Amino acid sequence: MEEQTFITRLDDRLDTAAYADVDASMNGLQVGTTNGHINTVAVAVDAAMATIDIAIERDVDLLLTHHGLSWGGIDRVTGREYAQIESLMSADIDLYVSHLPLDGHCQLGNAAGLADYIDLNPDSRTAFGELGSVTIGCRGYLDDSVATETIQSRLETLHTDDQSVQVLPFGPDSIESIAIVTGSGADWLDEAAATDVDAFITGEGKQKIYHEARELGVTVFLAGHYATETFGVRHVAEIIESWGVETTFINHPTGL
Amino acid sequence: MEEQTFITRLDDRLDTAAYADVDASMNGLQVGTTNGHINTVAVAVDAAMATIDIAIERDVDLLLTHHGLSWGGIDRVTGREYAQIESLMSADIDLYVSHLPLDGHCQLGNAAGLADYIDLNPDSRTAFGELGSVTIGCRGYLDDSVATETIQSRLETLHTDDQSVQVLPFGPDSIESIAIVTGSGADWLDEAAATDVDAFITGEGKQKIYHEARELGVTVFLAGHYATETFGVRHVAEIIESWGVETTFINHPTGL
Amino acid sequence: MEEQTFITRLDDRLDTAAYADVDASMNGLQVGTTNGHINTVAVAVDAAMATIDIAIERDVDLLLTHHGLSWGGIDRVTGREYAQIESLMSADIDLYVSHLPLDGHCQLGNAAGLADYIDLNPDSRTAFGELGSVTIGCRGYLDDSVATETIQSRLETLHTDDQSVQVLPFGPDSIESIAIVTGSGADWLDEAAATDVDAFITGEGKQKIYHEARELGVTVFLAGHYATETFGVRHVAEIIESWGVETTFINHPTGL
Amino acid sequence: MEEQTFITRLDDRLDTAAYADVDASMNGLQVGTTNGHINTVAVAVDAAMATIDIAIERDVDLLLTHHGLSWGGIDRVTGREYAQIESLMSADIDLYVSHLPLDGHCQLGNAAGLADYIDLNPDSRTAFGELGSVTIGCRGYLDDSVATETIQSRLETLHTDDQSVQVLPFGPDSIESIAIVTGSGADWLDEAAATDVDAFITGEGKQKIYHEARELGVTVFLAGHYATETFGVRHVAEIIESWGVETTFINHPTGL
Amino acid sequence: MEEQTFITRLDDRLDTAAYADVDASMNGLQVGTTNGHINTVAVAVDAAMATIDIAIERDVDLLLTHHGLSWGGIDRVTGREYAQIESLMSADIDLYVSHLPLDGHCQLGNAAGLADYIDLNPDSRTAFGELGSVTIGCRGYLDDSVATETIQSRLETLHTDDQSVQVLPFGPDSIESIAIVTGSGADWLDEAAATDVDAFITGEGKQKIYHEARELGVTVFLAGHYATETFGVRHVAEIIESWGVETTFINHPTGL
Amino acid sequence: MEEQTFITRLDDRLDTAAYADVDASMNGLQVGTTNGHINTVAVAVDAAMATIDIAIERDVDLLLTHHGLSWGGIDRVTGREYAQIESLMSADIDLYVSHLPLDGHCQLGNAAGLADYIDLNPDSRTAFGELGSVTIGCRGYLDDSVATETIQSRLETLHTDDQSVQVLPFGPDSIESIAIVTGSGADWLDEAAATDVDAFITGEGKQKIYHEARELGVTVFLAGHYATETFGVRHVAEIIESWGVETTFINHPTGL
């Protein structure tokens, strides 16, 4: 596929323009030219030397990640930025980034993927996690209420290593309604409590979330920033495959 | 001691005014009147229902915490804020808060306390962790270089529960120079690498710190936000004791 | 009535959300919980010790005021704020505030009430007093033009004490069209002149309004900040009464 | 005197540059050229048609006022601004403005003049009324404490008409220490209370000052915006006289 | 024609209000009263002593210019501003300004006029030159492609003096598609390249436009700021003539 | 020389840190690593493909320019930025940038160089051209006054092509005092007039400078943005030579 076509299609499919004002990430093509061809694509959570090195080994044309290199602009192309960009350029690999568009998208996004993973009833889901004019999470109901430990066990299967899922068990013993913001979502616990959910799932915590959860009476699962954010890029890989482009998922957990 | 005298002394001793422009926390007296007497003081890391309830049980006159209730103003006294303030008022307990002044203080602060705990040579220490016009951490050398595991084990003794200290072991095997920002210090890893330390200790991580540490070649210890921030308030308790006021430390780990 | 129901109804009735971006006042519930019952409500212009003390004497469940305690956040709960909040809490009285929504509302607001009081023809009224996306006053015509002294005398009946209404008599002797912004409305005299009214009524002046009125040729009545702002809360009291909740008006003129 | 010399001397004497960052008023020459001669100067509180017309009658070369025409820039020279500027130009009268420099100056300023008027002991005075990096008022002690009514009567002699001085008598009956911010100084009542004065004198009030004064236990005198702000320009007139330039004071009370 | 009618008609015709938020120029009446009559109008590119002096010679009632005197407010009426405003006032000439409304207007604007001048096919034109919510240029096709020199020669006929048109000939030899932003339009070269035009015409350059044009492969014509901006005011003159008001064009090239 | 040493020395010599807050340009190393050796350096006015290509031909280790690639951050490494950075990286050439530090430096800067070129008396020079806390030009006197044409002729020798120097001859015929801001300095004409110079030299104009110069009575020379800004980098080349590093000047005039 021609690269310009590929990029335009992705921008459209992910509604990239709608997130431009609220996202510090420069979504879309971050490093590259638009005049080549895209035959193979690697997807990964993070753009970093670890994933770039694997992309080079796998000899792809483009790397698509959730976390990119430009957050409001690259001040200087030195140090880590030099090494990353130099590696991409010398291997002729372009970098396409989709941050908030891949969090909030109601079918493709990370929260949607995690909702599928824990069997939130699709018909019960609503947008959740307000950030300016967009939403970056989702909220819904299980078909039947389950014990806290059941959710915890399910979330622990996201991890291939021995990393545990941390639980702040301050909500009801039995959980039916759940709100999700993947990654670093602690700031949305208030919104979760205001919508009366039993539990809130996010990736990584902050110190303050402990007492908030305790006083709001909501159970919080900290399931891992990385672990909760592989869904989006893998969903996109499926779409890209359907366009006749070969894809590969680069898995590089951070333990965070 | 008269409360007004107590507060003025604390403000002076902690150099509270110097942090006013860079700290979202309203440091100093956050809840209370200044016309009572202070005979007993409880110190704690967090101002929250859990610690307020214990302060009430222990029948103190004032609670002094590192994390307070007002971060740039309390919009509404409803929900959690209502419960916290109402509990303080009905028990006639005042709340005094010292956030950044208790991070950066070179003898009393959290970073200084953690530096003592891991035996950073006092003469080798310099201010570290720039935030506007102040610093909030410290940096120094061990008398002898030690293995990564030695630091890890030492940090794990901060925890009374089974919480482990997470290590990103991307620096040299043997560690001699260390930078510290307690609590949530991931944003200062760049500064740590620029000063060529072997390792960086902070409380809680963020997803991005994994690849930064890996590419900068610095070992990172995530020792717990709560666990790294009990030093400051305990130091202050010693000072207050020396003024003839009875003190008590309320320990309420969050596991974060 | 359940408190949550009461608050939701009021927020809807006063269109509270529409004023959130332009009003420094945190409108809606400012102090309180939402899980009690509301049987008796006191309304007053100001939330202050004077009115809180009377609300306590009258043993109400909630105090509703035009001017509240939180203007962009309460930095510290000390001094006056401590005393006010402590009094409300110990008497278990909640505080609901409606500032700009009660100025601009075209039936319930202060300007509408004052327009009724001086017999502005209801059919002739239009919104007046632009503040960002909302309006906070009204404008209209008397059925017949009257002398300046007639308006002045009518406005002086707003006062129970000997406070006089100040007149800057720079417009035509005979007045037919009038614009109103209650409280502190001097900044809208320009808009009034641009719409060619004979007179402008507001509560309190500022030095500059004298020469502006003189040069624009508009008569200005300074009828008292307090005196022009009792209409809104009394209108709301009527609505609350209609819901089956007992109400009482706390009158505490300031002479300003 | 050459106009350029006159202006440079005034700018220096009043320390005009020191107030540039905190004052919305464009202090210094606001309307005029700098190549004429200054033989006669009129001083007045307000630059307005009323005072400009009298300046024209008195055939002066320059009008010096406390309140000018440009507050952060004149958007359009139309309406009132057209008339004022056209009148100045056609009469060849320049306009020099000194706003905050004439409030805060410790000998020449309005607050200093009012302090003299009520016999605050000169040796007891300190700067008061913080506004960014400058102060705009003063604070001091009477030689002997006096009754509230004594101060009130003294302040009423500022008025040539029947305007009364409003008193909010919430402080001690007998007054010894007083803080002053002339004009519109209600926002500094908190600072006055924090310095434990018995009374605060300002020009015009705002609704909120009533309850603040009541709860802070400070007596407030509202002595008139105009009436409290004639001292500064009259002091400057004396200085200008001493340079050999004829001066005249244009008195035009606003009743506000 | 009554002046108020004249101004209201112009404001409507030029859609002045739509540009208020993005234009530093205070468009509409900048200097004047609205109560006279308008019988003769001079139009010019710049409001300056040179054009004001000619307007006075030609004894007009109003001067209409593209560049006015108030860009975000006139801080002081001194120096050049004093002379300009004094000249206007003493000759009783008002000043009406239309900046961005006269750049972007699709029939009346400068870009539209220049597009006519070089024979861009009217049906092929689209809005170009985004500035916030408005556009300030246009873009279109010639009926047949022509040589670079042909465009250059045509643009040089804009100049009556010996000023040459500067060409950065980095696009194709033969030009068919052209984007235009008159005046100082260098910042829109990127947008021009993104729409794949062969050439970009603007008035004056900036150093950076040389390398941008070279690397983007777009030919740039710098045809003169003044020379490209006489179209708008001359178009407006035609409209004003049609209202029965006499008009005159003041031509005062700047060579820039 | 080791690259880290080279960069630290340059940063010190040019006082790079002093300009960090006022300069949009990210001065210092913009593209590169700091672990190589610097044996040969090319200096040029602009970082662009044209100069990068020549730097590659000349096989240098580092390119030092006045205008760099990062103005407040590089949003995306695509298009022109991709080509420029890719060329630098594949040829292993680093990019060091010095913008305002090379304008304002009183010996090394562009204005100082131009002052030398036109024989401004060194002892008569003072800093000129305020930009926040720094100055970016200089001001001084010729030993003898000369005719306008003499200065013009001297400035035209800056150009190797047929580009002429534009003169706005509105000052005195005979010129003795001159202010200089190289590049795009039109905004400092007011400051020049306020210091009473006969003439102002800058690189490129803006439309408004014509009438400003005319009304202020100052002669303006527009000597070319490029032509006035080669002095600084050539001065730095001399310093670098003195460190034992080979240098070469890449001359690529833009005609602007």
PDB file of C-alpha atoms in Angstrom, chain F residues 45-186:
ATOM      1  CA  VAL F  45      23.843  31.511   8.725  1.00  0.00           C
ATOM      2  CA  ASP F  46      21.050  28.990   8.120  1.00  0.00           C
ATOM      3  CA  ALA F  47      20.616  25.299   8.914  1.00  0.00           C
ATOM      4  CA  ALA F  48      18.944  24.090   5.716  1.00  0.00           C
ATOM      5  CA  MET F  49      19.398  21.413   3.071  1.00  0.00           C
ATOM      6  CA  ALA F  50      21.536  23.780   1.013  1.00  0.00           C
ATOM      7  CA  THR F  51      24.059  24.332   3.790  1.00  0.00           C
ATOM      8  CA  ILE F  52      23.861  20.782   5.110  1.00  0.00           C
ATOM      9  CA  ASP F  53      24.686  19.437   1.650  1.00  0.00           C
ATOM     10  CA  ILE F  54      27.780  21.629   1.482  1.00  0.00           C
ATOM     11  CA  ALA F  55      28.785  20.636   5.012  1.00  0.00           C
ATOM     12  CA  ILE F  56      28.597  17.014   3.889  1.00  0.00           C
ATOM     13  CA  GLU F  57      30.734  17.739   0.832  1.00  0.00           C
ATOM     14  CA  ARG F  58      33.316  19.401   3.038  1.00  0.00           C
ATOM     15  CA  ASP F  59      33.240  16.417   5.384  1.00  0.00           C
ATOM     16  CA  VAL F  60      32.960  18.318   8.680  1.00  0.00           C
ATOM     17  CA  ASP F  61      32.116  16.943  12.124  1.00  0.00           C
ATOM     18  CA  LEU F  62      29.771  19.722  13.175  1.00  0.00           C
ATOM     19  CA  LEU F  63      27.711  22.468  11.565  1.00  0.00           C
ATOM     20  CA  LEU F  64      27.286  25.679  13.595  1.00  0.00           C
ATOM     21  CA  THR F  65      24.507  28.030  12.484  1.00  0.00           C
ATOM     22  CA  HIS F  66      22.699  31.174  13.558  1.00  0.00           C
ATOM     23  CA  HIS F  67      19.261  29.894  12.509  1.00  0.00           C
ATOM     24  CA  GLY F  68      18.613  26.292  13.559  1.00  0.00           C
ATOM     25  CA  LEU F  69      15.904  23.653  13.186  1.00  0.00           C
ATOM     26  CA  SER F  70      14.155  23.756  16.574  1.00  0.00           C
ATOM     27  CA  TRP F  71      12.133  26.863  17.387  1.00  0.00           C
ATOM     28  CA  GLY F  72      10.306  25.860  20.545  1.00  0.00           C
ATOM     29  CA  GLY F  73      10.404  22.173  19.670  1.00  0.00           C
ATOM     30  CA  ILE F  74      10.091  20.018  16.545  1.00  0.00           C
ATOM     31  CA  ASP F  75       6.507  18.786  16.463  1.00  0.00           C
ATOM     32  CA  ARG F  76       7.074  15.986  13.972  1.00  0.00           C
ATOM     33  CA  VAL F  77      10.173  14.621  12.264  1.00  0.00           C
ATOM     34  CA  THR F  78       8.540  14.573   8.844  1.00  0.00           C
ATOM     35  CA  GLY F  79       8.864  16.487   5.560  1.00  0.00           C
ATOM     36  CA  ARG F  80      11.656  19.062   5.586  1.00  0.00           C
ATOM     37  CA  GLU F  81      12.672  18.212   9.155  1.00  0.00           C
ATOM     38  CA  TYR F  82      13.036  14.553   8.262  1.00  0.00           C
ATOM     39  CA  ALA F  83      15.252  15.319   5.278  1.00  0.00           C
ATOM     40  CA  GLN F  84      17.452  17.739   7.233  1.00  0.00           C
ATOM     41  CA  ILE F  85      17.910  15.524  10.278  1.00  0.00           C
ATOM     42  CA  GLU F  86      18.367  12.373   8.190  1.00  0.00           C
ATOM     43  CA  SER F  87      21.095  14.057   6.148  1.00  0.00           C
ATOM     44  CA  LEU F  88      22.898  15.223   9.263  1.00  0.00           C
ATOM     45  CA  MET F  89      22.658  11.810  10.895  1.00  0.00           C
ATOM     46  CA  SER F  90      23.733   9.739   7.934  1.00  0.00           C
ATOM     47  CA  ALA F  91      26.773  11.965   7.456  1.00  0.00           C
ATOM     48  CA  ASP F  92      27.439  11.939  11.213  1.00  0.00           C
ATOM     49  CA  ILE F  93      27.390  15.742  11.396  1.00  0.00           C
ATOM     50  CA  ASP F  94      26.105  17.393  14.551  1.00  0.00           C
ATOM     51  CA  LEU F  95      24.290  20.725  14.604  1.00  0.00           C
ATOM     52  CA  TYR F  96      25.071  23.493  17.101  1.00  0.00           C
ATOM     53  CA  VAL F  97      22.898  26.619  17.046  1.00  0.00           C
ATOM     54  CA  SER F  98      23.405  30.091  18.465  1.00  0.00           C
ATOM     55  CA  HIS F  99      20.649  32.569  17.707  1.00  0.00           C
ATOM     56  CA  LEU F 100      20.167  35.558  20.041  1.00  0.00           C
ATOM     57  CA  PRO F 101      23.501  34.960  21.801  1.00  0.00           C
ATOM     58  CA  LEU F 102      25.113  35.670  18.420  1.00  0.00           C
ATOM     59  CA  ASP F 103      22.987  38.745  17.810  1.00  0.00           C
ATOM     60  CA  GLY F 104      23.577  40.567  21.032  1.00  0.00           C
ATOM     61  CA  HIS F 105      27.110  39.643  22.044  1.00  0.00           C
ATOM     62  CA  CYS F 106      29.029  42.891  22.275  1.00  0.00           C
ATOM     63  CA  GLN F 107      32.206  41.603  20.595  1.00  0.00           C
ATOM     64  CA  LEU F 108      31.145  38.464  18.720  1.00  0.00           C
ATOM     65  CA  GLY F 109      27.593  39.274  17.715  1.00  0.00           C
ATOM     66  CA  ASN F 110      26.153  40.229  14.342  1.00  0.00           C
ATOM     67  CA  ALA F 111      25.434  43.806  15.390  1.00  0.00           C
ATOM     68  CA  ALA F 112      28.978  44.223  16.702  1.00  0.00           C
ATOM     69  CA  GLY F 113      30.341  42.863  13.432  1.00  0.00           C
ATOM     70  CA  LEU F 114      28.225  45.214  11.374  1.00  0.00           C
ATOM     71  CA  ALA F 115      29.265  48.112  13.621  1.00  0.00           C
ATOM     72  CA  ASP F 116      32.885  47.260  12.861  1.00  0.00           C
ATOM     73  CA  TYR F 117      32.080  47.042   9.171  1.00  0.00           C
ATOM     74  CA  ILE F 118      30.723  50.591   9.029  1.00  0.00           C
ATOM     75  CA  ASP F 119      33.372  51.949  11.428  1.00  0.00           C
ATOM     76  CA  LEU F 120      31.237  52.873  14.423  1.00  0.00           C
ATOM     77  CA  ASN F 121      33.699  54.113  16.997  1.00  0.00           C
ATOM     78  CA  PRO F 122      34.232  51.172  19.401  1.00  0.00           C
ATOM     79  CA  ASP F 123      34.460  53.428  22.452  1.00  0.00           C
ATOM     80  CA  SER F 124      31.136  55.065  21.611  1.00  0.00           C
ATOM     81  CA  ARG F 125      29.094  51.883  21.499  1.00  0.00           C
ATOM     82  CA  THR F 126      26.346  50.958  23.958  1.00  0.00           C
ATOM     83  CA  ALA F 127      23.957  48.044  24.151  1.00  0.00           C
ATOM     84  CA  PHE F 128      20.740  48.560  22.183  1.00  0.00           C
ATOM     85  CA  GLY F 129      17.642  46.573  21.267  1.00  0.00           C
ATOM     86  CA  GLU F 130      15.882  45.443  24.437  1.00  0.00           C
ATOM     87  CA  LEU F 131      14.218  42.033  24.361  1.00  0.00           C
ATOM     88  CA  GLY F 132      13.069  41.068  27.838  1.00  0.00           C
ATOM     89  CA  SER F 133      16.173  40.922  29.989  1.00  0.00           C
ATOM     90  CA  VAL F 134      18.749  40.967  27.166  1.00  0.00           C
ATOM     91  CA  THR F 135      19.781  43.270  24.321  1.00  0.00           C
ATOM     92  CA  ILE F 136      20.259  42.130  20.742  1.00  0.00           C
ATOM     93  CA  GLY F 137      21.855  45.106  18.986  1.00  0.00           C
ATOM     94  CA  CYS F 138      24.200  48.010  19.481  1.00  0.00           C
ATOM     95  CA  ARG F 139      24.327  51.765  19.043  1.00  0.00           C
ATOM     96  CA  GLY F 140      27.181  54.224  18.559  1.00  0.00           C
ATOM     97  CA  TYR F 141      28.777  57.105  16.672  1.00  0.00           C
ATOM     98  CA  LEU F 142      30.895  57.488  13.569  1.00  0.00           C
ATOM     99  CA  ASP F 143      34.063  59.514  14.051  1.00  0.00           C
ATOM    100  CA  ASP F 144      32.779  61.969  11.451  1.00  0.00           C
ATOM    101  CA  SER F 145      29.329  62.413  10.059  1.00  0.00           C
ATOM    102  CA  VAL F 146      28.879  61.135   6.510  1.00  0.00           C
ATOM    103  CA  ALA F 147      26.281  61.343   3.770  1.00  0.00           C
ATOM    104  CA  THR F 148      23.444  58.807   3.569  1.00  0.00           C
ATOM    105  CA  GLU F 149      24.822  57.548   0.275  1.00  0.00           C
ATOM    106  CA  THR F 150      28.151  56.752   1.886  1.00  0.00           C
ATOM    107  CA  ILE F 151      26.544  54.394   4.371  1.00  0.00           C
ATOM    108  CA  GLN F 152      24.399  52.907   1.623  1.00  0.00           C
ATOM    109  CA  SER F 153      27.411  52.220  -0.596  1.00  0.00           C
ATOM    110  CA  ARG F 154      29.317  50.667   2.264  1.00  0.00           C
ATOM    111  CA  LEU F 155      26.376  48.367   3.076  1.00  0.00           C
ATOM    112  CA  GLU F 156      26.005  47.367  -0.571  1.00  0.00           C
ATOM    113  CA  THR F 157      29.485  45.865  -0.474  1.00  0.00           C
ATOM    114  CA  LEU F 158      27.995  43.250   1.855  1.00  0.00           C
ATOM    115  CA  HIS F 159      26.301  41.768  -1.191  1.00  0.00           C
ATOM    116  CA  THR F 160      28.124  39.750  -3.807  1.00  0.00           C
ATOM    117  CA  ASP F 161      25.111  39.670  -6.089  1.00  0.00           C
ATOM    118  CA  ASP F 162      23.242  42.630  -7.490  1.00  0.00           C
ATOM    119  CA  GLN F 163      20.919  42.983  -4.495  1.00  0.00           C
ATOM    120  CA  SER F 164      20.515  46.623  -3.580  1.00  0.00           C
ATOM    121  CA  VAL F 165      20.255  48.125  -0.119  1.00  0.00           C
ATOM    122  CA  GLN F 166      16.918  49.830   0.385  1.00  0.00           C
ATOM    123  CA  VAL F 167      17.004  53.261   2.032  1.00  0.00           C
ATOM    124  CA  LEU F 168      14.172  55.141   3.681  1.00  0.00           C
ATOM    125  CA  PRO F 169      15.890  58.556   3.755  1.00  0.00           C
ATOM    126  CA  PHE F 170      13.757  60.332   6.343  1.00  0.00           C
ATOM    127  CA  GLY F 171      16.496  61.380   8.760  1.00  0.00           C
ATOM    128  CA  PRO F 172      19.120  64.124   8.458  1.00  0.00           C
ATOM    129  CA  ASP F 173      21.219  64.191   5.285  1.00  0.00           C
ATOM    130  CA  SER F 174      24.346  63.777   7.294  1.00  0.00           C
ATOM    131  CA  ILE F 175      24.599  60.767   9.579  1.00  0.00           C
ATOM    132  CA  GLU F 176      26.664  60.473  12.731  1.00  0.00           C
ATOM    133  CA  SER F 177      24.759  58.320  15.245  1.00  0.00           C
ATOM    134  CA  ILE F 178      23.481  54.876  14.242  1.00  0.00           C
ATOM    135  CA  ALA F 179      21.545  52.054  15.941  1.00  0.00           C
ATOM    136  CA  ILE F 180      21.738  48.487  14.646  1.00  0.00           C
ATOM    137  CA  VAL F 181      19.591  45.383  15.028  1.00  0.00           C
ATOM    138  CA  THR F 182      20.543  42.806  12.405  1.00  0.00           C
ATOM    139  CA  GLY F 183      18.083  40.435  10.709  1.00  0.00           C
ATOM    140  CA  SER F 184      14.459  41.344  11.294  1.00  0.00           C
ATOM    141  CA  GLY F 185      14.725  44.403  13.540  1.00  0.00           C
ATOM    142  CA  ALA F 186      11.854  46.651  12.466  1.00  0.00           C
TER     143      ALA F 186
END
